[in-house]
Tab-separated table of C-alpha atoms in Angstrom:
chain	number	residue	atom	x	y	z
S	1	UNK	CA	0.025	-0.007	0.079
S	2	UNK	CA	2.726	2.560	0.933
S	3	UNK	CA	6.192	1.928	-0.366
S	4	UNK	CA	8.991	4.253	0.722
S	5	UNK	CA	12.201	3.761	-0.745
S	6	UNK	CA	15.512	5.562	0.008
S	7	UNK	CA	13.943	8.793	0.621
S	8	UNK	CA	16.297	11.769	1.346
S	9	UNK	CA	15.299	15.162	2.386
S	10	UNK	CA	17.069	18.265	3.255
S	11	UNK	CA	16.139	21.634	4.812
S	12	UNK	CA	18.483	24.087	3.176
S	13	UNK	CA	21.903	22.745	2.231
S	14	UNK	CA	23.136	21.645	5.667
S	15	UNK	CA	20.374	19.904	7.628
S	16	UNK	CA	19.364	16.472	6.435
S	17	UNK	CA	15.882	15.554	7.902
S	18	UNK	CA	15.584	12.305	6.260
S	19	UNK	CA	18.574	9.928	5.417
S	20	UNK	CA	18.033	6.989	3.140
S	21	UNK	CA	14.626	6.136	4.626
S	22	UNK	CA	13.239	2.836	3.524
S	23	UNK	CA	10.114	0.968	4.508
S	24	UNK	CA	6.626	-0.251	3.640
S	25	UNK	CA	3.038	-0.445	5.049
S	26	UNK	CA	1.059	-3.265	3.555
S	27	UNK	CA	-2.660	-3.346	3.247
S	28	UNK	CA	-4.427	-3.657	6.531
S	29	UNK	CA	-1.154	-3.236	8.392
S	30	UNK	CA	-0.695	-0.857	11.347
S	31	UNK	CA	2.668	0.617	11.636
S	32	UNK	CA	3.747	2.820	14.631
S	33	UNK	CA	6.729	5.120	14.005
S	34	UNK	CA	8.367	6.385	17.359
S	35	UNK	CA	11.677	7.990	18.186
S	36	UNK	CA	12.792	11.052	20.102
S	37	UNK	CA	11.761	14.689	18.907
S	38	UNK	CA	13.627	15.873	15.874
S	39	UNK	CA	14.168	12.392	14.649
S	40	UNK	CA	12.216	13.088	11.356
S	41	UNK	CA	8.968	10.874	12.216
S	42	UNK	CA	6.647	13.483	11.347
S	43	UNK	CA	8.615	14.671	8.440
S	44	UNK	CA	8.576	11.005	6.983
S	45	UNK	CA	4.761	10.628	7.421
S	46	UNK	CA	4.125	14.106	5.848
S	47	UNK	CA	6.172	12.969	2.896
S	48	UNK	CA	3.656	10.100	2.212
S	49	UNK	CA	1.035	12.398	1.323
S	50	UNK	CA	3.434	15.009	-0.278
S	51	UNK	CA	2.774	17.683	2.455
S	52	UNK	CA	6.322	17.665	2.653
S	53	UNK	CA	8.668	17.587	-0.547
S	54	UNK	CA	11.710	15.315	-0.575
S	55	UNK	CA	14.787	15.544	-2.790
S	56	UNK	CA	15.529	12.024	-3.758
S	57	UNK	CA	14.192	8.397	-3.373
S	58	UNK	CA	10.570	7.549	-4.092
S	59	UNK	CA	7.348	6.978	-2.397
S	60	UNK	CA	4.574	4.835	-3.990
S	61	UNK	CA	1.109	4.943	-2.764
S	62	UNK	CA	-1.349	2.434	-3.774
S	63	UNK	CA	0.676	1.974	-6.998
S	64	UNK	CA	0.873	5.868	-7.656
S	65	UNK	CA	4.308	7.616	-7.504
S	66	UNK	CA	3.806	10.391	-4.854
S	67	UNK	CA	6.815	12.414	-6.151
S	68	UNK	CA	6.107	12.246	-9.951
S	69	UNK	CA	5.280	15.633	-11.167
S	70	UNK	CA	2.471	14.394	-13.222
S	71	UNK	CA	0.618	12.841	-10.338
S	72	UNK	CA	-2.511	14.721	-9.420
S	73	UNK	CA	-1.711	15.422	-5.749
S	74	UNK	CA	-4.823	16.672	-4.513
S	75	UNK	CA	-6.838	13.579	-5.903
S	76	UNK	CA	-4.136	11.365	-4.464
S	77	UNK	CA	-4.323	13.106	-1.026
S	78	UNK	CA	-7.958	12.867	-0.814
S	79	UNK	CA	-7.441	9.198	-0.428
S	80	UNK	CA	-5.175	9.131	2.455
S	81	UNK	CA	-6.573	10.488	5.648
S	82	UNK	CA	-4.535	12.380	7.858
S	83	UNK	CA	-4.884	13.428	11.711
S	84	UNK	CA	-2.692	16.188	13.116
S	85	UNK	CA	-1.124	16.730	16.535
S	86	UNK	CA	-2.982	19.942	16.901
S	87	UNK	CA	-6.408	18.676	15.350
S	88	UNK	CA	-6.736	21.501	12.799
S	89	UNK	CA	-10.366	21.507	12.532
S	90	UNK	CA	-11.506	24.610	10.544
S	91	UNK	CA	-12.427	26.879	13.386
S	92	UNK	CA	-15.005	28.990	11.235
S	93	UNK	CA	-16.969	25.747	10.257
S	94	UNK	CA	-19.477	23.939	12.375
S	95	UNK	CA	-18.508	20.409	13.377
S	96	UNK	CA	-20.662	18.766	10.702
S	97	UNK	CA	-19.441	21.443	8.188
S	98	UNK	CA	-15.942	20.515	8.894
S	99	UNK	CA	-16.941	16.891	7.791
S	100	UNK	CA	-18.722	17.945	4.701
S	101	UNK	CA	-16.265	20.462	3.143
S	102	UNK	CA	-14.002	18.129	1.475
S	103	UNK	CA	-16.551	15.516	0.562
S	104	UNK	CA	-18.497	17.996	-1.192
S	105	UNK	CA	-15.541	20.081	-2.798
S	106	UNK	CA	-13.239	17.565	-3.398
S	107	UNK	CA	-15.315	14.205	-3.990
S	108	UNK	CA	-18.301	16.300	-5.548
S	109	UNK	CA	-20.730	14.493	-3.204
S	110	UNK	CA	-24.150	16.335	-2.779
S	111	UNK	CA	-24.715	18.162	0.413
S	112	UNK	CA	-27.322	15.636	1.475
S	113	UNK	CA	-24.970	12.729	0.823
S	114	UNK	CA	-22.238	14.380	2.670
S	115	UNK	CA	-24.588	15.089	5.594
S	116	UNK	CA	-25.630	11.617	6.018
S	117	UNK	CA	-21.880	10.384	5.940
S	118	UNK	CA	-20.808	12.942	8.318
S	119	UNK	CA	-23.571	12.219	10.700
S	120	UNK	CA	-22.903	8.442	10.635
S	121	UNK	CA	-19.100	9.178	11.284
S	122	UNK	CA	-19.867	11.646	14.200
S	123	UNK	CA	-22.072	8.839	15.713
S	124	UNK	CA	-19.366	6.490	15.214
S	125	UNK	CA	-16.882	8.658	17.251
S	126	UNK	CA	-19.603	9.430	19.776
S	127	UNK	CA	-20.134	12.927	18.903
S	128	UNK	CA	-23.453	13.166	16.976
S	129	UNK	CA	-24.795	15.813	19.555
S	130	UNK	CA	-22.004	18.143	18.850
S	131	UNK	CA	-22.576	18.514	15.196
S	132	UNK	CA	-23.872	21.982	15.433
S	133	UNK	CA	-21.079	23.341	17.628
S	134	UNK	CA	-17.948	25.076	16.608
S	135	UNK	CA	-14.527	23.342	17.202
S	136	UNK	CA	-13.534	25.821	19.916
S	137	UNK	CA	-16.466	24.579	21.899
S	138	UNK	CA	-15.333	21.022	22.208
S	139	UNK	CA	-12.444	19.541	24.304
S	140	UNK	CA	-9.382	18.594	23.019
S	141	UNK	CA	-10.181	14.931	22.851
S	142	UNK	CA	-13.406	15.647	21.155
S	143	UNK	CA	-11.878	17.737	18.574
S	144	UNK	CA	-9.420	14.979	17.765
S	145	UNK	CA	-12.245	12.520	17.355
S	146	UNK	CA	-13.891	14.871	14.895
S	147	UNK	CA	-10.575	15.094	12.930
S	148	UNK	CA	-10.706	11.401	12.778
S	149	UNK	CA	-13.982	11.358	11.467
S	150	UNK	CA	-13.306	14.316	9.043
S	151	UNK	CA	-10.679	12.123	7.660
S	152	UNK	CA	-12.850	8.833	7.410
S	153	UNK	CA	-15.599	10.750	5.737
S	154	UNK	CA	-13.491	10.891	2.478
S	155	UNK	CA	-13.359	6.924	2.529
S	156	UNK	CA	-9.444	6.769	2.763
S	157	UNK	CA	-7.605	3.668	1.717
S	158	UNK	CA	-5.194	4.471	4.414
S	159	UNK	CA	-4.732	6.587	7.465
S	160	UNK	CA	-1.684	8.662	8.630
S	161	UNK	CA	-1.698	9.924	12.252
S	162	UNK	CA	0.900	12.424	13.257
S	163	UNK	CA	1.255	12.323	17.059
S	164	UNK	CA	-2.524	12.351	17.478
S	165	UNK	CA	-2.445	12.152	21.346
S	166	UNK	CA	0.587	14.500	21.989
S	167	UNK	CA	-1.518	17.630	22.673
S	168	UNK	CA	-4.013	16.130	24.836
S	169	UNK	CA	-4.486	16.051	28.497
S	170	UNK	CA	-3.910	12.630	29.886
S	171	UNK	CA	-7.533	11.922	30.563
S	172	UNK	CA	-8.490	12.425	27.057
S	173	UNK	CA	-5.949	10.370	25.528
S	174	UNK	CA	-7.746	7.245	25.839
S	175	UNK	CA	-10.953	8.450	24.113
S	176	UNK	CA	-8.838	9.131	21.073
S	177	UNK	CA	-6.742	5.894	21.340
S	178	UNK	CA	-10.144	3.917	21.523
S	179	UNK	CA	-11.228	5.230	18.189
S	180	UNK	CA	-7.888	4.408	16.779
S	181	UNK	CA	-7.728	0.742	18.134
S	182	UNK	CA	-11.373	0.152	16.740
S	183	UNK	CA	-10.066	1.403	13.409
S	184	UNK	CA	-7.019	-0.747	13.676
S	185	UNK	CA	-9.146	-3.757	14.365
S	186	UNK	CA	-11.391	-3.166	11.513
S	187	UNK	CA	-8.369	-3.694	9.154
S	188	UNK	CA	-7.685	0.043	8.301
S	189	UNK	CA	-4.082	0.461	6.928
S	190	UNK	CA	-2.355	2.953	9.322
S	191	UNK	CA	0.752	4.620	9.854
S	192	UNK	CA	0.921	6.190	13.228
S	193	UNK	CA	3.634	8.557	14.739
S	194	UNK	CA	3.133	8.205	18.479
S	195	UNK	CA	4.711	7.751	21.674
S	196	UNK	CA	1.768	5.651	23.137
S	197	UNK	CA	3.562	2.308	23.472
S	198	UNK	CA	0.562	0.813	24.886
S	199	UNK	CA	-1.245	1.735	21.575
S	200	UNK	CA	1.585	0.091	19.767
S	201	UNK	CA	1.897	-3.223	21.713
S	202	UNK	CA	-2.083	-3.417	21.410
S	203	UNK	CA	-2.763	-3.050	17.808
S	204	UNK	CA	0.477	-2.432	15.877
S	205	UNK	CA	1.760	-5.071	13.583
S	206	UNK	CA	5.195	-3.384	13.173
S	207	UNK	CA	7.194	-0.539	14.949
S	208	UNK	CA	9.767	1.637	13.150
S	209	UNK	CA	12.233	3.502	15.335
S	210	UNK	CA	13.810	6.634	13.901
S	211	UNK	CA	16.706	8.637	15.253
S	212	UNK	CA	18.689	11.511	13.502
S	213	UNK	CA	16.500	11.174	10.324
S	214	UNK	CA	17.382	7.494	9.911
S	215	UNK	CA	15.158	4.537	10.385
S	216	UNK	CA	17.215	2.676	13.018
S	217	UNK	CA	14.857	-0.219	13.629
S	218	UNK	CA	11.989	-1.809	11.537
S	219	UNK	CA	10.564	-4.625	13.410
S	220	UNK	CA	7.582	-6.756	14.150
S	221	UNK	CA	6.016	-5.599	17.378
S	222	UNK	CA	7.117	-8.825	19.148
S	223	UNK	CA	10.613	-8.310	18.358
S	224	UNK	CA	10.851	-4.665	18.918
S	225	UNK	CA	9.381	-4.913	22.600
S	226	UNK	CA	11.054	-8.120	23.200
S	227	UNK	CA	14.618	-7.325	22.041
S	228	UNK	CA	15.229	-4.277	20.371
S	229	UNK	CA	18.626	-4.590	18.493
S	230	UNK	CA	20.012	-1.114	18.659
S	231	UNK	CA	21.243	0.709	21.648
S	232	UNK	CA	19.376	3.817	20.879
S	233	UNK	CA	16.090	2.015	20.539
S	234	UNK	CA	16.832	0.426	24.024
S	235	UNK	CA	17.651	3.751	25.477
S	236	UNK	CA	14.456	5.509	24.229
S	237	UNK	CA	12.190	2.713	25.390
S	238	UNK	CA	13.924	2.704	28.823
S	239	UNK	CA	13.347	6.262	29.152
S	240	UNK	CA	9.716	6.473	28.070
S	241	UNK	CA	8.478	3.161	29.767
S	242	UNK	CA	10.277	3.900	33.138
S	243	UNK	CA	7.588	6.134	34.450
R	1	UNK	CA	-11.305	87.872	16.941
R	2	UNK	CA	-13.535	89.999	14.388
R	3	UNK	CA	-15.571	87.277	12.873
R	4	UNK	CA	-19.123	87.535	11.929
R	5	UNK	CA	-20.779	84.169	12.972
R	6	UNK	CA	-23.687	83.339	10.831
R	7	UNK	CA	-25.009	79.826	11.336
R	8	UNK	CA	-28.189	80.524	9.086
R	9	UNK	CA	-25.822	80.763	6.070
R	10	UNK	CA	-26.660	77.040	5.253
R	11	UNK	CA	-29.886	77.934	4.331
R	12	UNK	CA	-29.170	80.751	2.002
R	13	UNK	CA	-28.990	80.267	-1.738
R	14	UNK	CA	-25.542	79.271	-3.137
R	15	UNK	CA	-24.280	81.332	-6.093
R	16	UNK	CA	-24.198	78.249	-8.431
R	17	UNK	CA	-27.958	78.307	-8.636
R	18	UNK	CA	-28.348	74.689	-7.552
R	19	UNK	CA	-30.013	75.362	-4.065
R	20	UNK	CA	-28.776	76.269	-0.695
R	21	UNK	CA	-25.168	76.176	0.868
R	22	UNK	CA	-26.423	73.038	2.710
R	23	UNK	CA	-27.476	71.261	-0.555
R	24	UNK	CA	-23.818	72.221	-1.826
R	25	UNK	CA	-22.261	70.514	1.116
R	26	UNK	CA	-24.484	67.504	0.738
R	27	UNK	CA	-23.705	67.059	-3.044
R	28	UNK	CA	-20.037	67.221	-1.685
R	29	UNK	CA	-20.861	64.637	0.888
R	30	UNK	CA	-22.505	62.104	-1.740
R	31	UNK	CA	-19.518	62.396	-3.914
R	32	UNK	CA	-17.227	61.671	-1.076
R	33	UNK	CA	-19.137	58.606	-0.205
R	34	UNK	CA	-19.120	57.554	-3.856
R	35	UNK	CA	-15.433	57.962	-4.414
R	36	UNK	CA	-14.786	56.245	-0.871
R	37	UNK	CA	-16.948	53.426	-1.485
R	38	UNK	CA	-15.570	52.646	-5.026
R	39	UNK	CA	-12.019	53.127	-3.761
R	40	UNK	CA	-12.592	50.730	-0.975
R	41	UNK	CA	-13.838	48.200	-3.371
R	42	UNK	CA	-10.694	48.584	-5.460
R	43	UNK	CA	-8.529	48.310	-2.500
R	44	UNK	CA	-10.305	45.215	-1.034
R	45	UNK	CA	-10.117	43.378	-4.458
R	46	UNK	CA	-6.556	44.130	-5.349
R	47	UNK	CA	-5.460	44.045	-1.806
R	48	UNK	CA	-6.774	40.655	-1.447
R	49	UNK	CA	-5.252	39.238	-4.694
R	50	UNK	CA	-1.833	40.845	-3.719
R	51	UNK	CA	-2.080	39.839	0.042
R	52	UNK	CA	-2.565	35.969	-0.869
R	53	UNK	CA	0.408	36.266	-3.705
R	54	UNK	CA	2.545	37.306	-0.525
R	55	UNK	CA	1.906	34.215	1.132
R	56	UNK	CA	2.131	31.625	-1.743
R	57	UNK	CA	5.212	29.495	-1.623
R	58	UNK	CA	6.160	30.445	-5.158
R	59	UNK	CA	9.061	32.963	-5.302
R	60	UNK	CA	7.648	34.774	-8.467
R	61	UNK	CA	4.242	35.511	-6.576
R	62	UNK	CA	6.186	36.770	-3.564
R	63	UNK	CA	8.234	39.035	-5.590
R	64	UNK	CA	5.202	40.341	-7.528
R	65	UNK	CA	3.160	41.062	-4.416
R	66	UNK	CA	6.552	42.651	-2.792
R	67	UNK	CA	7.018	44.972	-5.788
R	68	UNK	CA	3.437	45.906	-5.922
R	69	UNK	CA	3.013	46.755	-2.168
R	70	UNK	CA	6.404	48.694	-1.920
R	71	UNK	CA	5.409	50.606	-5.229
R	72	UNK	CA	2.190	51.812	-3.780
R	73	UNK	CA	3.062	52.374	-0.352
R	74	UNK	CA	6.162	54.196	-0.656
R	75	UNK	CA	4.911	57.108	-2.486
R	76	UNK	CA	2.744	59.989	-1.107
R	77	UNK	CA	-0.793	59.690	-2.148
R	78	UNK	CA	-0.742	63.059	-3.471
R	79	UNK	CA	1.995	62.330	-5.973
R	80	UNK	CA	0.135	59.154	-6.886
R	81	UNK	CA	-2.991	61.163	-7.877
R	82	UNK	CA	-0.920	63.602	-9.939
R	83	UNK	CA	0.824	60.722	-11.648
R	84	UNK	CA	-2.238	59.197	-12.890
R	85	UNK	CA	-3.978	62.294	-13.416
R	86	UNK	CA	-1.160	64.481	-15.205
R	87	UNK	CA	1.681	62.103	-16.060
R	88	UNK	CA	-0.103	59.024	-17.381
R	89	UNK	CA	-1.938	60.615	-20.295
R	90	UNK	CA	1.216	61.861	-21.492
R	91	UNK	CA	3.048	58.502	-21.160
R	92	UNK	CA	0.446	56.165	-23.180
R	93	UNK	CA	0.283	56.582	-26.982
R	94	UNK	CA	-1.301	59.834	-28.159
R	95	UNK	CA	-4.829	58.569	-28.850
R	96	UNK	CA	-5.180	56.768	-25.556
R	97	UNK	CA	-4.003	59.990	-23.701
R	98	UNK	CA	-6.532	62.174	-25.419
R	99	UNK	CA	-9.249	59.764	-24.692
R	100	UNK	CA	-8.171	59.843	-20.923
R	101	UNK	CA	-8.064	63.602	-20.938
R	102	UNK	CA	-11.555	63.900	-22.440
R	103	UNK	CA	-13.159	61.358	-20.124
R	104	UNK	CA	-16.117	62.827	-18.283
R	105	UNK	CA	-15.733	62.680	-14.586
R	106	UNK	CA	-11.921	61.997	-14.952
R	107	UNK	CA	-11.108	63.352	-11.594
R	108	UNK	CA	-13.701	61.108	-9.960
R	109	UNK	CA	-12.333	57.914	-11.543
R	110	UNK	CA	-8.682	58.971	-11.043
R	111	UNK	CA	-9.347	59.498	-7.301
R	112	UNK	CA	-11.272	56.373	-6.631
R	113	UNK	CA	-8.541	54.185	-8.511
R	114	UNK	CA	-5.744	56.023	-7.111
R	115	UNK	CA	-7.002	56.113	-3.524
R	116	UNK	CA	-8.076	52.478	-4.071
R	117	UNK	CA	-4.684	51.277	-5.157
R	118	UNK	CA	-2.845	53.113	-2.675
R	119	UNK	CA	-5.104	51.694	0.065
R	120	UNK	CA	-4.718	48.338	-1.559
R	121	UNK	CA	-1.062	47.948	-0.571
R	122	UNK	CA	-1.991	48.376	2.972
R	123	UNK	CA	-5.056	45.854	2.907
R	124	UNK	CA	-2.540	43.382	1.192
R	125	UNK	CA	0.062	43.819	3.964
R	126	UNK	CA	-2.786	43.169	6.537
R	127	UNK	CA	-4.261	40.255	4.867
R	128	UNK	CA	-0.901	38.747	4.356
R	129	UNK	CA	-0.119	38.974	8.049
R	130	UNK	CA	-3.427	37.570	8.963
R	131	UNK	CA	-3.039	34.425	6.623
R	132	UNK	CA	0.699	34.113	8.277
R	133	UNK	CA	-0.748	34.262	11.644
R	134	UNK	CA	-2.835	30.994	11.215
R	135	UNK	CA	-1.351	27.840	12.332
R	136	UNK	CA	0.532	26.220	9.565
R	137	UNK	CA	-1.421	23.154	10.187
R	138	UNK	CA	-4.624	24.665	8.805
R	139	UNK	CA	-3.069	24.850	5.442
R	140	UNK	CA	-1.732	21.320	5.694
R	141	UNK	CA	-4.974	20.115	6.883
R	142	UNK	CA	-6.841	21.438	3.944
R	143	UNK	CA	-4.224	20.255	1.586
R	144	UNK	CA	-4.245	16.825	3.204
R	145	UNK	CA	-8.021	16.463	2.370
R	146	UNK	CA	-7.406	17.027	-0.884
R	147	UNK	CA	-8.397	20.661	-1.616
R	148	UNK	CA	-6.397	22.464	-4.063
R	149	UNK	CA	-4.522	25.753	-3.236
R	150	UNK	CA	-7.406	27.855	-4.532
R	151	UNK	CA	-9.819	25.787	-2.563
R	152	UNK	CA	-7.727	26.020	0.554
R	153	UNK	CA	-7.499	29.704	0.308
R	154	UNK	CA	-11.286	30.129	-0.701
R	155	UNK	CA	-12.926	27.819	2.055
R	156	UNK	CA	-10.415	27.688	4.793
R	157	UNK	CA	-7.609	30.386	4.942
R	158	UNK	CA	-9.308	33.398	3.885
R	159	UNK	CA	-12.445	33.128	5.946
R	160	UNK	CA	-10.464	32.908	9.099
R	161	UNK	CA	-7.768	35.410	8.011
R	162	UNK	CA	-10.446	38.053	7.264
R	163	UNK	CA	-12.058	37.685	10.511
R	164	UNK	CA	-8.843	38.273	12.217
R	165	UNK	CA	-8.015	41.403	10.376
R	166	UNK	CA	-11.541	42.877	10.446
R	167	UNK	CA	-10.589	45.587	13.300
R	168	UNK	CA	-7.688	46.822	11.545
R	169	UNK	CA	-9.620	46.711	8.052
R	170	UNK	CA	-12.112	49.128	9.584
R	171	UNK	CA	-9.339	51.812	10.202
R	172	UNK	CA	-8.426	51.312	6.634
R	173	UNK	CA	-11.956	51.842	5.559
R	174	UNK	CA	-11.802	54.958	7.446
R	175	UNK	CA	-8.644	56.110	5.916
R	176	UNK	CA	-9.949	55.391	2.537
R	177	UNK	CA	-12.781	57.922	2.971
R	178	UNK	CA	-10.756	60.384	4.615
R	179	UNK	CA	-7.990	60.129	1.803
R	180	UNK	CA	-10.332	61.030	-0.883
R	181	UNK	CA	-10.116	64.575	0.302
R	182	UNK	CA	-6.801	64.604	-1.382
R	183	UNK	CA	-8.756	64.372	-4.720
R	184	UNK	CA	-9.559	68.068	-4.307
R	185	UNK	CA	-6.094	68.617	-5.939
R	186	UNK	CA	-7.211	67.050	-9.244
R	187	UNK	CA	-10.470	68.889	-9.240
R	188	UNK	CA	-12.878	66.628	-7.614
R	189	UNK	CA	-15.246	68.839	-5.647
R	190	UNK	CA	-16.174	66.339	-3.038
R	191	UNK	CA	-16.988	67.321	0.498
R	192	UNK	CA	-13.652	69.236	1.284
R	193	UNK	CA	-14.102	70.859	-2.060
R	194	UNK	CA	-17.464	71.993	-1.515
R	195	UNK	CA	-16.581	73.244	1.959
R	196	UNK	CA	-13.920	75.581	0.347
R	197	UNK	CA	-16.154	76.691	-2.364
R	198	UNK	CA	-18.507	77.685	0.351
R	199	UNK	CA	-15.945	79.613	2.154
R	200	UNK	CA	-14.843	81.490	-0.962
R	201	UNK	CA	-18.393	82.396	-1.683
R	202	UNK	CA	-19.698	83.359	1.602
R	203	UNK	CA	-16.524	83.945	3.547
R	204	UNK	CA	-18.102	81.875	6.276
R	205	UNK	CA	-15.067	79.613	6.787
R	206	UNK	CA	-15.757	78.250	10.173
R	207	UNK	CA	-19.226	77.361	9.529
R	208	UNK	CA	-18.358	75.712	6.271
R	209	UNK	CA	-15.537	73.538	7.806
R	210	UNK	CA	-17.557	72.816	11.112
R	211	UNK	CA	-20.267	71.479	8.691
R	212	UNK	CA	-17.692	69.475	6.789
R	213	UNK	CA	-16.073	68.019	9.836
R	214	UNK	CA	-19.503	66.907	11.288
R	215	UNK	CA	-20.186	65.370	8.016
R	216	UNK	CA	-16.885	63.222	7.892
R	217	UNK	CA	-17.522	62.505	11.536
R	218	UNK	CA	-20.921	60.923	10.666
R	219	UNK	CA	-20.023	58.913	7.782
R	220	UNK	CA	-17.173	57.406	9.728
R	221	UNK	CA	-19.253	56.692	12.805
R	222	UNK	CA	-21.637	54.838	10.513
R	223	UNK	CA	-18.746	53.100	9.069
R	224	UNK	CA	-17.358	52.052	12.537
R	225	UNK	CA	-21.017	51.085	13.645
R	226	UNK	CA	-21.377	48.883	10.575
R	227	UNK	CA	-18.121	47.126	10.809
R	228	UNK	CA	-18.736	46.443	14.522
R	229	UNK	CA	-21.927	44.782	13.526
R	230	UNK	CA	-20.091	42.872	10.875
R	231	UNK	CA	-17.516	41.709	13.415
R	232	UNK	CA	-20.083	40.570	15.857
R	233	UNK	CA	-22.242	38.736	13.208
R	234	UNK	CA	-19.191	36.916	11.972
R	235	UNK	CA	-17.576	36.127	15.465
R	236	UNK	CA	-16.932	32.407	15.734
R	237	UNK	CA	-18.250	30.791	18.812
R	238	UNK	CA	-15.391	30.088	21.444
R	239	UNK	CA	-12.641	31.339	19.098
R	240	UNK	CA	-10.370	34.191	20.109
R	241	UNK	CA	-11.720	36.644	17.677
R	242	UNK	CA	-15.369	36.006	19.062
R	243	UNK	CA	-14.743	38.232	22.088
């Protein structure tokens, strides 16, 4: 589904954000990407739907080359859902309008069709009653669930999560993770940047550990939590699991 | 001070034969309003286009926006009006120049366009600042949903940015109306122009300019009230600009 091969990315001439990154996510697979801050996890995931350009290597998404200038990027992006650290709901639109906007403007669905789909997905994340509110009137956890519903409304073939729980208060993290766990169990293809190792051990198939722009470790979940091979991964795990 | 106050001067017939001095001032007021509104529309349209150009990733777009803004904001308004009114007709091919000079209402169009373009540079800078103040994730979220750049601006970035810059835009609207007074120098007999001719005909300088002052004050109070109303009706519940 997602094939990343030998991707290099520089910010300016001196800073290399990604170094020869190669990995893949199969259909129905859940891959967790972790690593210290500044290690390039978010950059890597944003390269997948071309939110960030990269200089060499290639990424193939469902058979379509992302970094081909001939690729219709908006069309490709519409098929991949993305959830951001800071939710990024559109503040001037009501919750239900947030869910309808791209359905109507990008997929060309009728307003009624979009409303039905949107309402169904809000119900699924437990927020049907909030449909007429504005994003700023919801808690962080609720906003993030809306953001997931907004991405799902596009019937994506895969979902990208960029630290979806990092900006949340502790008591709101689980309500978001619950939605993600359900999604994973239904067989959604997911690439998730997160530090939630509980989530990783529960639903991930593979764990990728990044440091300094490199993929240091790309292992099956059992191997990663059992015996991570690199020192850096071991150090990272001991730091985040010790408390 | 040896001054002969005469407040009933407004009801005496003016030498133009078109009614009283009050009618004369009113016709000036009407012309000021027309010029101001026309100029403001031009300022908003051009300011929005240039403001957006200044925020696009394209280098060319940025430089076009930069050059435009610096051209129009670094020259005194008076000089700009002289350029459009006296210099432009000499620079273009002879037949166009003749056409320009024979244009009926040339001072009106020159003033509206001149003031409008001058103010558009200021609108552009404010809009660009408003767009730049939005979290980067908003554009990314719109892009990730498959919206094109035009759609992202139309449905997401501009509706929020314009709400943010509404208070400073009110000041710019007021400035636009007040700046139309400069057009007296190219022969536009708007409110200030009529006050001056009233002074010259009647020698009642204080009455004439008191009346003009009150009239300027009135239009601007109406604009401020209208803009406050607009701000309130567009406020987003719970969002910072909603206060």
